[in-house]
Amino acid sequence: MLGRMCAFVLVAEDDEKQADLIRRYLEREGHTVGVVHDGRAALEQVRRHAPDLLILDVMMPEVDGLGVTRVLRAGPRPGEHPGLGAAPGASTLPILMLTARSTEDDLLLGLDLGADDYLTKPYSPRELMARVRTLLRRAGGTAHLPPPDPDARVLRAGGLVVDERRHEVTVDERRVECTPGEFELLAAMAAEPERVFTRPQLLDRIHGSSGYISARTVDVHVLNLRKKIEANPRAPRRLVTVFGVGYKLVAHHETGHGTGHGGAGAEGHSGAAARHEA
């Protein structure tokens, strides 16, 4: 993957005309593109070819986009998708979800399962390519992108370390796998520990100004991060809620039982929970 002159993007879209259109947009920007038309084929291609980015339609036969995302992020359930095995790098593979569903609940469910971003149909080619560029920039590691910033920092907040140059997160010396969106959010907060960020401020850090994205997507990223960096995600002590304002990363947290900082905001690990004050 690192030796390519451009990114390899896998497109999983059951509408052949739509898939061909996306392929042409991507190829115009110099990317290598693979196309599949169902979820099972998408999982097989991820395992075999380790793409740099997956563009994934929600409504597909065999396995829908939500099912694909769940398997890539969490692995198959017992007896599910036999023969696929674990896909190297699948837990951090950038996923851009395409959906005709426009309700916030459906969109948040995709993010809760581990998608990094979404577009609702119909969308403009310009918007699609802006999202692709953003996700590839966050992920890094493709040869056509600029080399890592030599001034990239190693950010520390207590036992949490965010290494921007190596794109790694460790918690108490334990490595944590983060999606590109999760990493971007955590890096922004680790750069200014104890600062209270509002949802719009964090949303701007991870998505910029590219179209309408619900501020509730931040809640989903926070919930997913808490599962990875907190000893008890229901009583967070690192990434805490400041009620009525937003979130902050605690510079030095004490071990022991929760203090009430953000406890209510951590309850529930689903998209439904993210729709309440997190």
Short mmCIF file of C-alpha atoms in Angstrom, two decimals:
data_model
loop_
_atom_site.label_atom_id
_atom_site.label_comp_id
_atom_site.label_asym_id
_atom_site.label_seq_id
_atom_site.Cartn_x
_atom_site.Cartn_y
_atom_site.Cartn_z
CA MET A 1 0.00 0.00 0.00
CA LEU A 2 2.82 2.44 0.77
CA GLY A 3 4.50 1.91 -2.59
CA ARG A 4 1.63 3.12 -4.73
CA MET A 5 1.88 6.42 -6.58
CA CYS A 6 -1.79 6.99 -5.79
CA ALA A 7 -4.39 5.70 -3.40
CA PHE A 8 -6.22 2.46 -4.07
CA VAL A 9 -9.92 3.14 -3.49
CA LEU A 10 -12.45 0.32 -3.31
CA VAL A 11 -16.01 1.28 -4.32
CA ALA A 12 -18.85 -0.97 -3.11
CA GLU A 13 -22.04 0.17 -4.87
CA ASP A 14 -24.79 -2.09 -6.21
CA ASP A 15 -25.96 0.48 -8.78
CA GLU A 16 -23.59 -0.18 -11.69
CA LYS A 17 -24.11 3.23 -13.31
CA GLN A 18 -23.46 5.01 -10.03
CA ALA A 19 -20.40 2.86 -9.37
CA ASP A 20 -18.99 3.63 -12.82
CA LEU A 21 -19.56 7.35 -12.27
CA ILE A 22 -17.68 7.26 -8.95
CA ARG A 23 -14.88 5.27 -10.56
CA ARG A 24 -14.43 7.91 -13.27
CA TYR A 25 -14.36 10.75 -10.73
CA LEU A 26 -11.66 8.95 -8.75
CA GLU A 27 -9.57 8.01 -11.76
CA ARG A 28 -9.56 11.63 -12.94
CA GLU A 29 -7.74 12.47 -9.70
CA GLY A 30 -5.17 9.75 -10.30
CA HIS A 31 -6.49 7.06 -7.99
CA THR A 32 -6.56 3.35 -8.72
CA VAL A 33 -10.11 2.06 -8.31
CA GLY A 34 -11.68 -1.32 -7.63
CA VAL A 35 -15.44 -1.80 -7.92
CA VAL A 36 -17.70 -4.44 -6.37
CA HIS A 37 -21.48 -4.62 -6.26
CA ASP A 38 -22.32 -6.42 -3.01
CA GLY A 39 -21.17 -6.47 0.58
CA ARG A 40 -19.68 -9.95 0.59
CA ALA A 41 -17.46 -9.06 -2.37
CA ALA A 42 -16.44 -5.87 -0.58
CA LEU A 43 -15.26 -7.85 2.45
CA GLU A 44 -13.32 -10.26 0.25
CA GLN A 45 -11.61 -7.44 -1.65
CA VAL A 46 -10.63 -5.64 1.55
CA ARG A 47 -9.01 -8.83 2.81
CA ARG A 48 -7.18 -9.51 -0.44
CA HIS A 49 -6.07 -6.04 -1.50
CA ALA A 50 -5.97 -3.80 1.62
CA PRO A 51 -7.35 -0.62 0.01
CA ASP A 52 -6.49 2.87 1.24
CA LEU A 53 -10.16 3.91 1.32
CA LEU A 54 -13.54 2.18 1.09
CA ILE A 55 -16.52 4.00 -0.43
CA LEU A 56 -19.48 1.97 0.74
CA ASP A 57 -23.15 2.12 -0.23
CA VAL A 58 -25.52 1.26 2.61
CA MET A 59 -28.17 -0.55 0.56
CA MET A 60 -26.49 -3.59 -1.02
CA PRO A 61 -27.35 -7.28 -1.47
CA GLU A 62 -25.68 -10.16 0.38
CA VAL A 63 -24.37 -7.96 3.20
CA ASP A 64 -25.45 -4.33 3.45
CA GLY A 65 -23.07 -1.46 4.11
CA LEU A 66 -23.80 -1.43 7.82
CA GLY A 67 -22.98 -5.13 8.05
CA VAL A 68 -19.76 -4.64 6.12
CA THR A 69 -18.70 -1.85 8.46
CA ARG A 70 -19.47 -3.90 11.53
CA VAL A 71 -17.45 -6.89 10.28
CA LEU A 72 -14.48 -4.71 9.30
CA ARG A 73 -14.41 -2.91 12.62
CA ALA A 74 -15.35 -5.70 15.02
CA GLY A 75 -14.77 -8.91 13.05
CA PRO A 76 -17.40 -11.47 11.98
CA ARG A 77 -19.72 -13.05 14.49
CA PRO A 78 -19.35 -16.81 15.04
CA GLY A 79 -20.42 -18.60 11.86
CA GLU A 80 -20.82 -15.36 9.92
CA HIS A 81 -19.14 -14.76 6.54
CA PRO A 82 -17.09 -17.98 6.61
CA GLY A 83 -13.69 -17.89 4.95
CA LEU A 84 -13.24 -14.15 5.09
CA GLY A 85 -10.88 -14.15 8.03
CA ALA A 86 -9.38 -11.02 9.49
CA ALA A 87 -8.56 -8.20 7.10
CA PRO A 88 -5.19 -6.55 7.90
CA GLY A 89 -5.72 -2.90 8.74
CA ALA A 90 -9.52 -3.19 8.52
CA SER A 91 -10.02 -1.69 11.96
CA THR A 92 -8.53 1.61 10.76
CA LEU A 93 -9.50 1.52 7.06
CA PRO A 94 -11.17 4.86 6.21
CA ILE A 95 -14.82 4.27 5.30
CA LEU A 96 -17.00 6.79 3.46
CA MET A 97 -20.62 5.67 3.58
CA LEU A 98 -23.12 6.55 0.85
CA THR A 99 -26.78 6.45 1.78
CA ALA A 100 -30.17 7.41 0.43
CA ARG A 101 -31.43 7.40 4.00
CA SER A 102 -31.55 10.93 5.28
CA THR A 103 -32.71 10.49 8.87
CA GLU A 104 -30.16 11.34 11.53
CA ASP A 105 -30.73 8.02 13.31
CA ASP A 106 -29.64 6.01 10.27
CA LEU A 107 -26.59 8.19 9.68
CA LEU A 108 -25.49 8.00 13.30
CA LEU A 109 -25.86 4.23 13.26
CA GLY A 110 -23.30 4.01 10.45
CA LEU A 111 -20.89 6.21 12.37
CA ASP A 112 -21.48 4.26 15.57
CA LEU A 113 -20.48 1.07 13.77
CA GLY A 114 -17.23 2.71 12.71
CA ALA A 115 -17.72 4.61 9.45
CA ASP A 116 -15.61 7.77 9.26
CA ASP A 117 -17.90 9.94 7.16
CA TYR A 118 -21.07 9.80 5.08
CA LEU A 119 -22.75 11.40 2.10
CA THR A 120 -26.48 11.36 1.44
CA LYS A 121 -27.71 10.83 -2.10
CA PRO A 122 -27.91 12.76 -4.33
CA TYR A 123 -24.49 14.37 -3.86
CA SER A 124 -22.24 16.44 -6.09
CA PRO A 125 -19.00 15.07 -7.58
CA ARG A 126 -17.16 17.99 -6.00
CA GLU A 127 -18.47 17.08 -2.56
CA LEU A 128 -17.59 13.42 -3.02
CA MET A 129 -14.01 14.20 -4.01
CA ALA A 130 -13.64 16.70 -1.15
CA ARG A 131 -14.60 13.96 1.31
CA VAL A 132 -12.20 11.50 -0.35
CA ARG A 133 -9.32 13.95 -0.10
CA THR A 134 -10.10 14.68 3.53
CA LEU A 135 -10.19 11.01 4.52
CA LEU A 136 -6.97 10.19 2.67
CA ARG A 137 -5.23 13.17 4.22
CA ARG A 138 -6.29 12.08 7.70
CA ALA A 139 -5.19 8.51 7.15
CA GLY A 140 -1.87 9.30 5.47
CA GLY A 141 0.31 6.45 4.31
CA THR A 142 -0.35 6.71 0.56
CA ALA A 143 2.60 7.63 -1.61
CA HIS A 144 0.80 10.32 -3.60
CA LEU A 145 0.17 12.37 -0.46
CA PRO A 146 2.70 14.81 1.03
CA PRO A 147 5.20 13.27 3.47
CA PRO A 148 4.43 13.62 7.18
CA ASP A 149 4.89 17.08 8.61
CA PRO A 150 8.38 17.17 10.20
CA ASP A 151 6.91 19.41 12.88
CA ALA A 152 4.22 16.87 13.78
CA ARG A 153 3.95 16.57 17.52
CA VAL A 154 3.83 13.87 20.14
CA LEU A 155 0.92 14.97 22.32
CA ARG A 156 0.54 13.78 25.90
CA ALA A 157 -2.28 13.97 28.41
CA GLY A 158 -1.56 11.84 31.44
CA GLY A 159 -1.07 8.27 30.23
CA LEU A 160 -2.54 9.10 26.82
CA VAL A 161 -0.04 9.66 24.01
CA VAL A 162 -1.01 10.80 20.49
CA ASP A 163 1.88 10.56 18.02
CA GLU A 164 0.90 12.65 15.01
CA ARG A 165 3.86 11.66 12.87
CA ARG A 166 3.42 7.92 13.34
CA HIS A 167 -0.38 8.22 13.54
CA GLU A 168 -0.43 6.16 16.73
CA VAL A 169 -2.34 6.35 20.00
CA THR A 170 -1.28 4.64 23.22
CA VAL A 171 -3.01 4.56 26.58
CA ASP A 172 -0.81 3.61 29.53
CA GLU A 173 1.66 2.14 27.00
CA ARG A 174 -1.10 0.06 25.36
CA ARG A 175 -1.58 0.75 21.66
CA VAL A 176 -5.10 1.73 20.63
CA GLU A 177 -6.44 1.40 17.08
CA CYS A 178 -8.36 4.52 16.01
CA THR A 179 -10.18 5.34 12.80
CA PRO A 180 -8.94 8.47 10.98
CA GLY A 181 -11.84 10.52 12.33
CA GLU A 182 -11.28 9.35 15.88
CA PHE A 183 -7.57 10.11 15.62
CA GLU A 184 -8.21 13.61 14.29
CA LEU A 185 -10.62 14.39 17.11
CA LEU A 186 -8.33 12.98 19.79
CA ALA A 187 -5.29 14.83 18.41
CA ALA A 188 -7.19 18.12 18.45
CA MET A 189 -8.13 17.65 22.10
CA ALA A 190 -4.71 16.32 23.15
CA ALA A 191 -3.08 19.43 21.67
CA GLU A 192 -5.03 21.51 24.20
CA PRO A 193 -5.78 19.36 27.24
CA GLU A 194 -8.29 20.82 29.68
CA ARG A 195 -9.74 23.06 26.96
CA VAL A 196 -13.49 22.66 26.60
CA PHE A 197 -14.44 22.12 22.95
CA THR A 198 -17.96 22.61 21.66
CA ARG A 199 -19.38 20.10 19.19
CA PRO A 200 -19.17 22.56 16.25
CA GLN A 201 -15.50 23.24 17.06
CA LEU A 202 -14.66 19.54 17.06
CA LEU A 203 -16.75 18.94 13.96
CA ASP A 204 -14.77 21.61 12.16
CA ARG A 205 -11.52 19.88 13.17
CA ILE A 206 -12.52 16.53 11.71
CA HIS A 207 -14.72 17.50 8.76
CA GLY A 208 -13.87 21.12 7.95
CA SER A 209 -16.56 23.02 6.08
CA SER A 210 -17.49 20.25 3.63
CA GLY A 211 -21.26 20.30 3.51
CA TYR A 212 -23.85 19.61 6.20
CA ILE A 213 -22.86 17.11 8.85
CA SER A 214 -24.79 16.74 12.08
CA ALA A 215 -22.93 17.86 15.18
CA ARG A 216 -24.16 14.63 16.75
CA THR A 217 -21.49 12.80 14.76
CA VAL A 218 -19.05 14.16 17.33
CA ASP A 219 -20.99 12.37 20.07
CA VAL A 220 -20.63 9.09 18.20
CA HIS A 221 -16.88 9.53 17.80
CA VAL A 222 -16.58 10.37 21.51
CA LEU A 223 -18.56 7.30 22.53
CA ASN A 224 -16.38 5.09 20.35
CA LEU A 225 -13.19 6.68 21.68
CA ARG A 226 -14.31 6.14 25.26
CA LYS A 227 -14.65 2.43 24.57
CA LYS A 228 -10.99 2.43 23.54
CA ILE A 229 -9.28 4.78 26.00
CA GLU A 230 -11.35 4.56 29.18
CA ALA A 231 -11.10 1.82 31.81
CA ASN A 232 -14.86 2.25 32.28
CA PRO A 233 -16.54 3.95 29.29
CA ARG A 234 -19.70 4.50 31.34
CA ALA A 235 -17.74 6.58 33.86
CA PRO A 236 -15.14 8.36 31.72
CA ARG A 237 -12.19 10.02 33.43
CA ARG A 238 -10.06 11.03 30.44
CA LEU A 239 -12.48 12.27 27.78
CA VAL A 240 -15.20 13.93 29.83
CA THR A 241 -18.37 15.86 29.20
CA VAL A 242 -18.79 19.46 30.27
CA PHE A 243 -22.56 19.58 30.38
CA GLY A 244 -24.22 22.18 28.23
CA VAL A 245 -20.93 23.02 26.50
CA GLY A 246 -19.07 20.07 25.02
CA TYR A 247 -16.07 17.88 25.80
CA LYS A 248 -12.56 18.14 27.18
CA LEU A 249 -9.56 15.85 27.57
CA VAL A 250 -8.33 15.72 31.15
CA ALA A 251 -4.59 16.40 31.42
CA HIS A 252 -4.06 14.25 34.52
CA HIS A 253 -6.68 11.78 35.63
CA GLU A 254 -6.71 9.81 38.86
CA THR A 255 -7.33 6.09 39.05
CA GLY A 256 -10.28 4.83 40.99
CA HIS A 257 -14.01 5.28 40.73
CA GLY A 258 -15.67 7.90 38.54
CA THR A 259 -16.22 11.42 39.81
CA GLY A 260 -19.37 12.28 37.94
CA HIS A 261 -17.54 14.07 35.14
CA GLY A 262 -19.32 12.95 32.02
CA GLY A 263 -20.77 9.81 33.58
CA ALA A 264 -24.22 10.32 32.12
CA GLY A 265 -22.73 11.16 28.78
CA ALA A 266 -20.98 7.83 28.63
CA GLU A 267 -24.05 5.70 29.18
CA GLY A 268 -24.93 3.58 26.20
CA HIS A 269 -22.68 2.56 23.35
CA SER A 270 -25.03 2.99 20.44
CA GLY A 271 -26.12 5.70 18.06
CA ALA A 272 -29.24 6.07 20.16
CA ALA A 273 -27.15 7.08 23.16
CA ALA A 274 -25.39 9.70 21.10
CA ARG A 275 -28.64 11.46 20.45
CA HIS A 276 -28.87 12.45 24.10
CA GLU A 277 -26.59 14.87 25.93
CA ALA A 278 -23.25 13.06 25.74
#
